[in-house]
Short mmCIF file of C-alpha atoms in Angstrom, two decimals:
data_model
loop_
_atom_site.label_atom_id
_atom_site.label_comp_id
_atom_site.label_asym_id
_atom_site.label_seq_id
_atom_site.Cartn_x
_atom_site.Cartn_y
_atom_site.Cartn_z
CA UNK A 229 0.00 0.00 0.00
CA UNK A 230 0.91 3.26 -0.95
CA UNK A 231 1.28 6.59 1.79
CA UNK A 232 -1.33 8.53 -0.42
CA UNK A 233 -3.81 5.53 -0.17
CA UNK A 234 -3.26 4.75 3.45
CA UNK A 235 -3.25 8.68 4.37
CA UNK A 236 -6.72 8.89 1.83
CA UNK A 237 -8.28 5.75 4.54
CA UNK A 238 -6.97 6.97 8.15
CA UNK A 239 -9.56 8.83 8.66
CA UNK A 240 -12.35 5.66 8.37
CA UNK A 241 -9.32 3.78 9.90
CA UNK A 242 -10.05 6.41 13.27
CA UNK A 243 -13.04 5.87 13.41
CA UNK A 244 -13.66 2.42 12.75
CA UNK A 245 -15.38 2.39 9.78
CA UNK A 246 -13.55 0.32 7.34
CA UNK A 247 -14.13 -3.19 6.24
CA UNK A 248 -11.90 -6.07 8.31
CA UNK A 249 -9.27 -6.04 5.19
CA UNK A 250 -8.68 -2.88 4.52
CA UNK A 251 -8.32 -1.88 8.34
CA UNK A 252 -5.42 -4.87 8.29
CA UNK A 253 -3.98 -3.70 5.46
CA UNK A 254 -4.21 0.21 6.84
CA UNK A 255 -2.45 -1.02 10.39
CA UNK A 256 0.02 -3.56 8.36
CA UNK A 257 0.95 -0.22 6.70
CA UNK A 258 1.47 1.83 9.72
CA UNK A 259 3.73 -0.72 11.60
CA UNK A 260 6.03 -0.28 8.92
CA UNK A 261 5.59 3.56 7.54
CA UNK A 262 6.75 6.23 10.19
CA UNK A 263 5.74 8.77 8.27
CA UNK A 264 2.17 7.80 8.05
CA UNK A 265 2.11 6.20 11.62
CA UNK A 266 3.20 9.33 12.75
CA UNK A 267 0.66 11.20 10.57
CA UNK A 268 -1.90 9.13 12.31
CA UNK A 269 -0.97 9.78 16.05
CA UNK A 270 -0.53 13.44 15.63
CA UNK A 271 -4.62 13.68 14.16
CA UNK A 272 -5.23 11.55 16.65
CA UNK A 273 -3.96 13.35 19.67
CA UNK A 274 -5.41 16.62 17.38
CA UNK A 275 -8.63 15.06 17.26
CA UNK A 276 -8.66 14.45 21.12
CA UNK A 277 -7.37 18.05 22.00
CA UNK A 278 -10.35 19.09 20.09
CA UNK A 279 -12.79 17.38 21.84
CA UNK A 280 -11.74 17.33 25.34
CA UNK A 281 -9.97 20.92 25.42
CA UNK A 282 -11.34 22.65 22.85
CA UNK A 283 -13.34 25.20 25.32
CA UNK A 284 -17.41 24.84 24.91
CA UNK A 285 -20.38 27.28 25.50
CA UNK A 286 -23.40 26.55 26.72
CA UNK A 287 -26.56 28.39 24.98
CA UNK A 288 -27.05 31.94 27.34
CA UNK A 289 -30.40 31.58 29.28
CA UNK A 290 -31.88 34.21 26.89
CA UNK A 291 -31.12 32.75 23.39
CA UNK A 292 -32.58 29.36 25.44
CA UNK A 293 -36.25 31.19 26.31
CA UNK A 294 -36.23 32.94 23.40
CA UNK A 295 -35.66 29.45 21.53
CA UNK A 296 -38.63 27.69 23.81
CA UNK A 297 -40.84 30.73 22.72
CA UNK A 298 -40.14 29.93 19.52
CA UNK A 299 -40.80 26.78 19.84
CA UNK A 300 -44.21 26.86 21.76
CA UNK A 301 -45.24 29.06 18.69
CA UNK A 302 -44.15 26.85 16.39
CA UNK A 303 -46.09 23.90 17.51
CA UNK A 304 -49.46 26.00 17.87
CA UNK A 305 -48.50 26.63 13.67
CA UNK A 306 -48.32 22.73 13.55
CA UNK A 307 -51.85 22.44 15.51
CA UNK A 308 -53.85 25.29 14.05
CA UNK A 309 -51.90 26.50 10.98
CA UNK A 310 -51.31 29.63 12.98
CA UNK A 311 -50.08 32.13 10.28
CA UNK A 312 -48.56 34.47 12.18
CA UNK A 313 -45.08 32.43 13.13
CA UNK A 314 -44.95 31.36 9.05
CA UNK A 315 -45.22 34.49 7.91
CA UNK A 316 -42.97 36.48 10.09
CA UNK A 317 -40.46 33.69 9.25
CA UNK A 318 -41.09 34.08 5.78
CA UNK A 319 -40.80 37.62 5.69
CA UNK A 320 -37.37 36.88 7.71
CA UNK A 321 -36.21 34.35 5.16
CA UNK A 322 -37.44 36.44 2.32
CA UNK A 323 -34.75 39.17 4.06
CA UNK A 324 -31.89 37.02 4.22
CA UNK A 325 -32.65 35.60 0.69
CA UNK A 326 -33.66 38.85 -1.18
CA UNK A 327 -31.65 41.33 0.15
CA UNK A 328 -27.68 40.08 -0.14
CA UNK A 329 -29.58 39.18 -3.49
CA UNK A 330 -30.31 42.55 -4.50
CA UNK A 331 -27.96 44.32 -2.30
CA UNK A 332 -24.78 42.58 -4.01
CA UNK A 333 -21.93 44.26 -5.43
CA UNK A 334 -23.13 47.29 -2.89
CA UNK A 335 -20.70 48.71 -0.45
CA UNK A 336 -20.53 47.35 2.71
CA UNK A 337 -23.13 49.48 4.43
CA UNK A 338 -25.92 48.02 2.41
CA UNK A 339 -24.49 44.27 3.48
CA UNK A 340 -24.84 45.28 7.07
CA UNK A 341 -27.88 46.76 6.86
CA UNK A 342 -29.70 43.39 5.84
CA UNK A 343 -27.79 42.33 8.63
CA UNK A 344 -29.60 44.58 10.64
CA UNK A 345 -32.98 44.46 9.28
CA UNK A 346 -32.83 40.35 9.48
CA UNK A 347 -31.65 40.48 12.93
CA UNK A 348 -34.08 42.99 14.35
CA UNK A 349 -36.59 41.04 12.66
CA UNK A 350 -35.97 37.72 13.89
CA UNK A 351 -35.19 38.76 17.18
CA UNK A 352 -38.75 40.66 17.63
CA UNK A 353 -40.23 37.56 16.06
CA UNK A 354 -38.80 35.24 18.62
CA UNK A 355 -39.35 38.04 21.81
CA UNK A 356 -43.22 38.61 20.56
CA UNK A 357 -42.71 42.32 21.19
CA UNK A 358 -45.45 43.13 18.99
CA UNK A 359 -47.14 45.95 19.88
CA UNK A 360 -50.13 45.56 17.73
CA UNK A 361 -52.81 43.31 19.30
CA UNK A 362 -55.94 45.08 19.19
CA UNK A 363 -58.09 46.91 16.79
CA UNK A 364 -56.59 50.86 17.29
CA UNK A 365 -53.81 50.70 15.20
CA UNK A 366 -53.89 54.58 14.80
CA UNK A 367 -53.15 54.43 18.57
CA UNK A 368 -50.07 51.73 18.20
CA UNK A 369 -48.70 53.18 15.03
CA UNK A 370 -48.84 56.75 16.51
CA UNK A 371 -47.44 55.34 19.97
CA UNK A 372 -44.49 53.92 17.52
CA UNK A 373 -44.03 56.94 15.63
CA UNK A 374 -43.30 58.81 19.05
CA UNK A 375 -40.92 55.88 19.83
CA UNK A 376 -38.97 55.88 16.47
CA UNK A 377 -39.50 59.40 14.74
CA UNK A 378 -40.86 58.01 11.70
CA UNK A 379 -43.50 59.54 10.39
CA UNK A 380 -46.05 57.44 8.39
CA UNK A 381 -48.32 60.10 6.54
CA UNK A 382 -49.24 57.26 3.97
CA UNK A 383 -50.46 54.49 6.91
CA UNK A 384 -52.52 52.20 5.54
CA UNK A 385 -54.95 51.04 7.74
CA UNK A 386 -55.94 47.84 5.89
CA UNK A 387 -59.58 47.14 4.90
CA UNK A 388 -62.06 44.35 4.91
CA UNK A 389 -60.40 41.93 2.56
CA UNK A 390 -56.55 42.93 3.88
CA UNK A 391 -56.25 43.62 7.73
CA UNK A 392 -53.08 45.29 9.56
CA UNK A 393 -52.99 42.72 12.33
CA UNK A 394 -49.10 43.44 13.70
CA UNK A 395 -47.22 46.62 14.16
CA UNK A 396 -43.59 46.81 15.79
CA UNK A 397 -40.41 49.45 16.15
CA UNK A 398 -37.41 47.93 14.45
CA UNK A 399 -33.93 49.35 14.62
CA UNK A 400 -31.62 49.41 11.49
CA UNK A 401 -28.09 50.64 11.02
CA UNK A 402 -29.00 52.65 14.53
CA UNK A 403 -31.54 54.64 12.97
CA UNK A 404 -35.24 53.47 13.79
CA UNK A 405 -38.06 52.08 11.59
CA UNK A 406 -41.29 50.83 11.57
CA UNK A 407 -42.47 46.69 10.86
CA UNK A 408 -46.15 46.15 9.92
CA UNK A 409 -48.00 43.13 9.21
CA UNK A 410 -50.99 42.45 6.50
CA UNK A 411 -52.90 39.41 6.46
CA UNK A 412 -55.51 38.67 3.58
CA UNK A 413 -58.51 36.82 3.96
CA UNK A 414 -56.67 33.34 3.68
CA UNK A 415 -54.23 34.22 6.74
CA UNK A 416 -51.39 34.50 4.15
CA UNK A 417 -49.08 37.65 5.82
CA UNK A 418 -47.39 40.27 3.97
CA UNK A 419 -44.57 42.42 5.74
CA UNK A 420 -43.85 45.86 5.31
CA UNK A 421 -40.71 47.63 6.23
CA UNK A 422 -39.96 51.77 6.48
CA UNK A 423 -36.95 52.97 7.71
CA UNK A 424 -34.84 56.08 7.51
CA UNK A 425 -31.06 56.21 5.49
CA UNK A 426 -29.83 57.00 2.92
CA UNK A 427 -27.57 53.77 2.33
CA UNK A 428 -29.92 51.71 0.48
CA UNK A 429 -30.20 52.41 -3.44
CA UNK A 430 -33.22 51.07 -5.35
CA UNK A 431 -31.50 49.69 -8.41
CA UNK A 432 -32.19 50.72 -11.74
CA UNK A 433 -32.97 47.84 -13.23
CA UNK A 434 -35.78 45.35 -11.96
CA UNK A 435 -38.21 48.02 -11.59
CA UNK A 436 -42.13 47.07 -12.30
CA UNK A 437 -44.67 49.86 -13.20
CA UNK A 438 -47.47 49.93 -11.00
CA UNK A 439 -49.66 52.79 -11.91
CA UNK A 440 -47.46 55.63 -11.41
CA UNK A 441 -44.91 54.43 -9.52
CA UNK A 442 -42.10 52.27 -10.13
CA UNK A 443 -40.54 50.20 -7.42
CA UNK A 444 -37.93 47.24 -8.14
CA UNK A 445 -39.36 44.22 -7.71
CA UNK A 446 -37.30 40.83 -6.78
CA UNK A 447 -38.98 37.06 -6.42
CA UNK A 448 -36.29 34.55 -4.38
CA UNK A 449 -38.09 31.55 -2.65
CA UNK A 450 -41.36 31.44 -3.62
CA UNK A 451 -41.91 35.14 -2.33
CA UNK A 452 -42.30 38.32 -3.95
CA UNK A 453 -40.42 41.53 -2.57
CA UNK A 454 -40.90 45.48 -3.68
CA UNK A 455 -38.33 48.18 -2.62
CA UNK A 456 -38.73 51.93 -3.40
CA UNK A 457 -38.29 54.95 -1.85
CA UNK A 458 -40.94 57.10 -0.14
CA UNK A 459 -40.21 60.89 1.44
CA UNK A 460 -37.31 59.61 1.83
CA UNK A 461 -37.91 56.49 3.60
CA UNK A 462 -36.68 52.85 2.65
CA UNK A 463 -39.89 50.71 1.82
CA UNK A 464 -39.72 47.19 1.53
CA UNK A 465 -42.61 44.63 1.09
CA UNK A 466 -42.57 40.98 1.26
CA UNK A 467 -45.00 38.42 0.81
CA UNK A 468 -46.17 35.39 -1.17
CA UNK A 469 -49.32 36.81 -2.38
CA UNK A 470 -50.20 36.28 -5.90
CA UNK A 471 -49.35 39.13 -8.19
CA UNK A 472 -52.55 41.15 -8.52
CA UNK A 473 -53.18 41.17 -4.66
CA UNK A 474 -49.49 42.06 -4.10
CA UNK A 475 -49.28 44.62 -6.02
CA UNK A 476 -52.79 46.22 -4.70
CA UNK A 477 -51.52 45.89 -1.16
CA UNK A 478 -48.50 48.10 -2.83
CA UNK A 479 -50.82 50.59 -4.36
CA UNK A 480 -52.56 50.76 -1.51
CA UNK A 481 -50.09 51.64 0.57
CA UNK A 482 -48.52 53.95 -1.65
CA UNK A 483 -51.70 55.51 -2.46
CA UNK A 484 -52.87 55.96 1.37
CA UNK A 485 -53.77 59.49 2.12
CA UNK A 486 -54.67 58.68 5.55
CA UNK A 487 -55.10 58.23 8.70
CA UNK A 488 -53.02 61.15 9.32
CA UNK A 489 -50.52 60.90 11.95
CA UNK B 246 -45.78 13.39 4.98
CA UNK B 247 -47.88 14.29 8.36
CA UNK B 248 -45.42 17.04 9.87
CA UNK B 249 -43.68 15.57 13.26
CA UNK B 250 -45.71 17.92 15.70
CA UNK B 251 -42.72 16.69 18.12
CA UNK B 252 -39.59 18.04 16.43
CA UNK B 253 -39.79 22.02 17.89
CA UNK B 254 -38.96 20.26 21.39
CA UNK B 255 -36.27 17.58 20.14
CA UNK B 256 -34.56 20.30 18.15
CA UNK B 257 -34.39 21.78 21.33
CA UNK B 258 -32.33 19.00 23.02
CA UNK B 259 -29.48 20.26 20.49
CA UNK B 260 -29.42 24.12 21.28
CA UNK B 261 -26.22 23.89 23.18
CA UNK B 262 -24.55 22.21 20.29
CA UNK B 263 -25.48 24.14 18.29
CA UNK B 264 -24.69 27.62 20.14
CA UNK B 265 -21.33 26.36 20.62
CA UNK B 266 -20.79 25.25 16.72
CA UNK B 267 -22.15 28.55 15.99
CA UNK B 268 -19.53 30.40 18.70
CA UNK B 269 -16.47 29.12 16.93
CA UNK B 270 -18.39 29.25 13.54
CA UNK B 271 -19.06 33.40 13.66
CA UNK B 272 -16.52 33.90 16.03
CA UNK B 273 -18.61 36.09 18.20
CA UNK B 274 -21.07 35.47 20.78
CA UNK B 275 -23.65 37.87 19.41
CA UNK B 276 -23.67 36.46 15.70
CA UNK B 277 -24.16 32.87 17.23
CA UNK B 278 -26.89 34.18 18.81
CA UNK B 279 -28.69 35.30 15.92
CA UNK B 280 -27.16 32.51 13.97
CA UNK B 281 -28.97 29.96 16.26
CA UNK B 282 -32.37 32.00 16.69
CA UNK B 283 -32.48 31.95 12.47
CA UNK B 284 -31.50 28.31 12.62
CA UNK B 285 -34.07 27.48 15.07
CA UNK B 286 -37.19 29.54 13.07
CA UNK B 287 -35.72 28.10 9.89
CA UNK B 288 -36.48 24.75 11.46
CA UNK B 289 -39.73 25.55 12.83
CA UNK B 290 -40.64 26.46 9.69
CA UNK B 291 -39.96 23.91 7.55
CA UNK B 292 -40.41 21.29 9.77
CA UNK B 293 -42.90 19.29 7.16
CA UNK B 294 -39.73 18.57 5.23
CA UNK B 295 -37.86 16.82 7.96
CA UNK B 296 -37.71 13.15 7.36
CA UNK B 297 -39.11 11.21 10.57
CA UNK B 298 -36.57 8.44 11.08
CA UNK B 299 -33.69 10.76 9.53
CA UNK B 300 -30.72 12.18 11.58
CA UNK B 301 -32.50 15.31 13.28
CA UNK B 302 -29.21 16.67 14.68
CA UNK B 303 -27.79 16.85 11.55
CA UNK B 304 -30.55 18.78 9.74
CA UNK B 305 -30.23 20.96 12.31
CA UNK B 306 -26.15 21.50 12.02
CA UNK B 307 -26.93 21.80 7.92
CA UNK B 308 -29.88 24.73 8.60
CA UNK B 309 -26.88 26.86 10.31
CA UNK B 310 -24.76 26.27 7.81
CA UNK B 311 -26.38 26.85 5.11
CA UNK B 312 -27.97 30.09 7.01
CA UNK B 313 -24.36 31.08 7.95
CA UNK B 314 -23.15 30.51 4.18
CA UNK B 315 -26.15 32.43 3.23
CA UNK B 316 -25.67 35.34 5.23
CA UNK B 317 -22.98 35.69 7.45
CA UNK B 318 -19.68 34.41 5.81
CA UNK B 319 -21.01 36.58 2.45
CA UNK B 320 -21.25 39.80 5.36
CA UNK B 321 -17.31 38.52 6.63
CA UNK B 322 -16.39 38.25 3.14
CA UNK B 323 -14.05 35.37 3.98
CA UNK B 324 -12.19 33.82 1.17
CA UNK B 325 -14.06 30.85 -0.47
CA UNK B 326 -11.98 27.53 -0.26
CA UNK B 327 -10.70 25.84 -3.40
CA UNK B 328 -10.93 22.16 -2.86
CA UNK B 329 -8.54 20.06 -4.35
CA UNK B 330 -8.28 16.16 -4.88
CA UNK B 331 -5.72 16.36 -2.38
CA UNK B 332 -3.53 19.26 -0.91
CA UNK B 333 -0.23 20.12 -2.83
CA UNK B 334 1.35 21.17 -0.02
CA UNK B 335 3.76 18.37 1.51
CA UNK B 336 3.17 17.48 4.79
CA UNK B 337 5.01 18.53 8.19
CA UNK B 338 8.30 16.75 8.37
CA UNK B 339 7.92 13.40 10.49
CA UNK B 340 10.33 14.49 13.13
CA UNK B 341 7.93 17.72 13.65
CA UNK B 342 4.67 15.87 13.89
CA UNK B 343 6.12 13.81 16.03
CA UNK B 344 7.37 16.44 17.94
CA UNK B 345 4.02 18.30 17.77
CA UNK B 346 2.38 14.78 18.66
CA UNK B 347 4.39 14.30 21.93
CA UNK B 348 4.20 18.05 22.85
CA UNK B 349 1.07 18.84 22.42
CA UNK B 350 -1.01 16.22 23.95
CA UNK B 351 0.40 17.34 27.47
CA UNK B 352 0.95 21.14 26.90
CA UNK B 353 -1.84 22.49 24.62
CA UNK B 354 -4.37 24.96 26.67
CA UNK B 355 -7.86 25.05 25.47
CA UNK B 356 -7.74 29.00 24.61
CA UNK B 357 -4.59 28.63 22.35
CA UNK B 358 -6.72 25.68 20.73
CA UNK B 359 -9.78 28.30 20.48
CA UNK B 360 -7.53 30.98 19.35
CA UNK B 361 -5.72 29.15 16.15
CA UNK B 362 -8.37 27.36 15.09
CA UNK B 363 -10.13 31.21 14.91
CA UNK B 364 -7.98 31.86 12.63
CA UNK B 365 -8.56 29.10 10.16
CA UNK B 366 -11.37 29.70 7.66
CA UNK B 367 -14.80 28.78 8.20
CA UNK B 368 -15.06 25.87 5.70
CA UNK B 369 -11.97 24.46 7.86
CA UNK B 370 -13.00 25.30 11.53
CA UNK B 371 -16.69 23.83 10.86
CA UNK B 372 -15.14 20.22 9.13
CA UNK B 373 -13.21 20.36 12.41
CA UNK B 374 -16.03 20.85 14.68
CA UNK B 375 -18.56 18.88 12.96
CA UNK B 376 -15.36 15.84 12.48
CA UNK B 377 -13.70 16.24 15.80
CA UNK B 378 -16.07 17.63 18.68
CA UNK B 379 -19.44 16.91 17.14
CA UNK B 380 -18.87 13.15 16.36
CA UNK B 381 -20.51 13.43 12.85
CA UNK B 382 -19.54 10.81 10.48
CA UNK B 383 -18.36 11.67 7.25
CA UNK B 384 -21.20 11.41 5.24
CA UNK B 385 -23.04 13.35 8.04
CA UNK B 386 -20.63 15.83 7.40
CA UNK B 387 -21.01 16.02 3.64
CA UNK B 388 -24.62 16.27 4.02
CA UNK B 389 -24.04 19.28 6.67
CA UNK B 390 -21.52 21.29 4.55
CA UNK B 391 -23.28 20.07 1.21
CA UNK B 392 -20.07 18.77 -0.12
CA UNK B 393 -18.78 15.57 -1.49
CA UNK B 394 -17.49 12.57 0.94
CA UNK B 395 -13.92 13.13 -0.34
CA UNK B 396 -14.03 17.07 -0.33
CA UNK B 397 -14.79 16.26 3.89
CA UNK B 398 -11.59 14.30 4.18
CA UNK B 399 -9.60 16.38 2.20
CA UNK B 400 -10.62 19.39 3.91
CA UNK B 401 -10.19 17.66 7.17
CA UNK B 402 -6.60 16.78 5.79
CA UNK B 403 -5.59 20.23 5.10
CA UNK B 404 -7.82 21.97 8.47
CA UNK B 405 -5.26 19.84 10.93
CA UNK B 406 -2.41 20.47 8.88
CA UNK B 407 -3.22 23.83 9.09
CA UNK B 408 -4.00 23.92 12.78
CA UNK B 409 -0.94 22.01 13.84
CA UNK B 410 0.50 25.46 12.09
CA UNK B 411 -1.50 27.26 13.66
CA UNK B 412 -0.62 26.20 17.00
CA UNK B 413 2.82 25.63 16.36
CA UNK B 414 2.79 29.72 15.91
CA UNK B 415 1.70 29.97 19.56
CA UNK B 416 4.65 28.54 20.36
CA UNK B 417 3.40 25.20 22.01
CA UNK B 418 5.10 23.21 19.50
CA UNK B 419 8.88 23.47 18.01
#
């Protein structure tokens, strides 16, 4: 047997996994091959370092409750198709798929701002710090507008058919934003994003004409994002709403003339 | 497939594994954090395409690393390994590993250990985790970091090579 070949097998040889004949032939070749004996012991004792000295960490107490939160949520999605969980994940997923997507080639800034808007995201999901639960979302949205600065002159409210059912601060590259939720009449969500800076460019190409306006549009996943900018606000919406009731949600947000805040 | 209404609470049995492959994954407690909170929802869910019978504990290792290829080594911008058949560069002499062999099995310290293999790159530190503290096997591995059975040993070839480097640096061996 060759080094090459015996070096190519000491790993299965480690752990045990090779047949009866090679595993002879593998030790016959280490009794009388120091350099490949040698080889051996030194990724064993390696191996063993690693696994008995290599210092571990435990989960924090937090990340744990945070985690068994998640988790408690998750299995009432498995019991009653709750929506809420998928969507919010969705929307999360649609973040971390979409926007290195169509942030690539971007400076930096852009990079970490996904960052930023994934992480505040997910973290808010997992901490259910919604502050949205009732019917007054004048009241929450105006309670968040005092909390983050943003002003939203063009809330939309929802309507019968599409209903705001979340609302939440979110904080991105240190400046702070608004999160809202939409949920159609089959419980399918929609998220929609504003927050202030100047780092994120709409790119040229992509775009989509919607009546007057002309956001860029993306699809990654199965979901359908929009991104434009509005007073000079970042907008983002994410769902995966057919086309037609997408892009109505979009107009009627961007067409919303009220209530005024 | 009916969707295993159980697997929210037996992912959970795997949280500190996975906190600590995501520590010495990101490199920073605060990444793992939200490294392991988007593995975790990513597993919630799509929990209807886990396989009952199936190695949970290694879906759950290839959700963070395919969340942390998707995201967070692209945000590091760490240099993307090119794997060869097998690595070019000869090994150590035999005297050395030997050296490094007797050495280091009495005088290596856990935070030198933590430190070099920090400084390894990502592909390389997770083989070793997933190889050498995890227990994975190597197809385990391969399914994990979505890579052929012979791209896991030859990455696991060059990662101790490299770490035996590493470490010699810190002046524990030679």
């Amino acid at each position: 047997m060759e080094c090459r070949e015996a070096q190519d097998a000491l790993e299965e040889y480690r752990r045990e996994t090779l047949s009866d004949r090679a595993g002879a032939a593998i030790r016959a070749h280490l009794v009388q091959c120091d350099r490949c004996r040698t080889l051996h012991e030194a990724d064993t004792t390696l191996g063993a370092a690693l696994r008995l000295k290599l210092p571990r960490h435990a989960a924090p107490a937090a990340l744990r409750r945070q985690i068994l939160r998640g988790a408690r949520r998750g299995r009432r999605r498995f019991a009653l198709s709750n929506p809420w969980v998928s969507a919010a994940v969705a929307a999360g997923l649609t973040l971390v798929l979409v926007l290195p997507f169509l942030l690539r080639g971007r400076p930096d800034p852009l990079q970490a701002l996904a960052a930023e808007v994934i992480s505040e995201h997910v973290r808010s999901v997992l901490a259910e710090e919604t502050e949205g639960s009732g019917e007054n979302y004048k009241g929450v949205v105006q309670r968040l507008r005092a909390k983050t600065g943003v002003t939203l002159r063009w809330f939309y409210p929802g309507d019968p058919e599409i209903k705001l059912v979340y609302a939440r601060p979110v904080l991105v590259l240190g400046k702070k934003g608004l999160g809202l939720l939409y949920q159609d009449q089959s419980g399918r969500m929609a998220t929609y994003l504003v927050f202030p800076g100047e780092e994120v460019k709409v790119p040229a190409t992509g775009r989509v004409k919607v009546a007057d306006f002309n956001p860029y549009a993306g699809k990654a996943d199965g979901y359908s994002l929009l991104l434009w900018k509005q007073e000079g606000l970042n907008c983002v919406l994410i769902s995966d709403w057919d086309r037609d009731r997408f892009l109505q949600l979009f107009l009627n947000i961007r067409r919303a003339a009220g209530p005024s805040l | 497939m009916a969707v295993p209404a159980n697997v929210p609470e037996l992912a959970l049995q795997h949280l500190d594994a996975l906190y600590n492959f995501a520590v010495h994954l990101s490199r920073n407690r605060s990444d793992a954090d939200d490294l392991v909170q988007e593995t975790y929802l990513r597993a919630f869910r799509f929990a209807h395409q886990f396989e009952p019978g199936t190695n949970l504990r290694a879906w759950l290792f290839q959700i963070l690393m395919n969340t942390f290829r998707t995201f967070y080594r692209h945000r590091a911008r760490e240099p993307v390994i090119l794997d060869q058949e097998w690595p070019e560069t000869p090994l150590a002499a035999a005297e050395t590993l030997k050296e490094w062999e007797v050495t280091a099995g009495a005088s290596l310290a856990g935070v030198d250990l933590e430190k070099a293999l920090a400084g390894l790159s990502s592909d390389f530190r997770s083989v070793l985790l997933l190889a050498d503290v995890e227990g994975f096997r190597l197809d385990e591995i391969a399914g994990v970091m979505d890579c052929p059975v012979g791209t896991v040993k030859s990455r696991l070839f060059r990662a101790r090579h490299l770490l035996r480097e590493a470490l010699r640096d810190y002046g524990r061996v030679g």
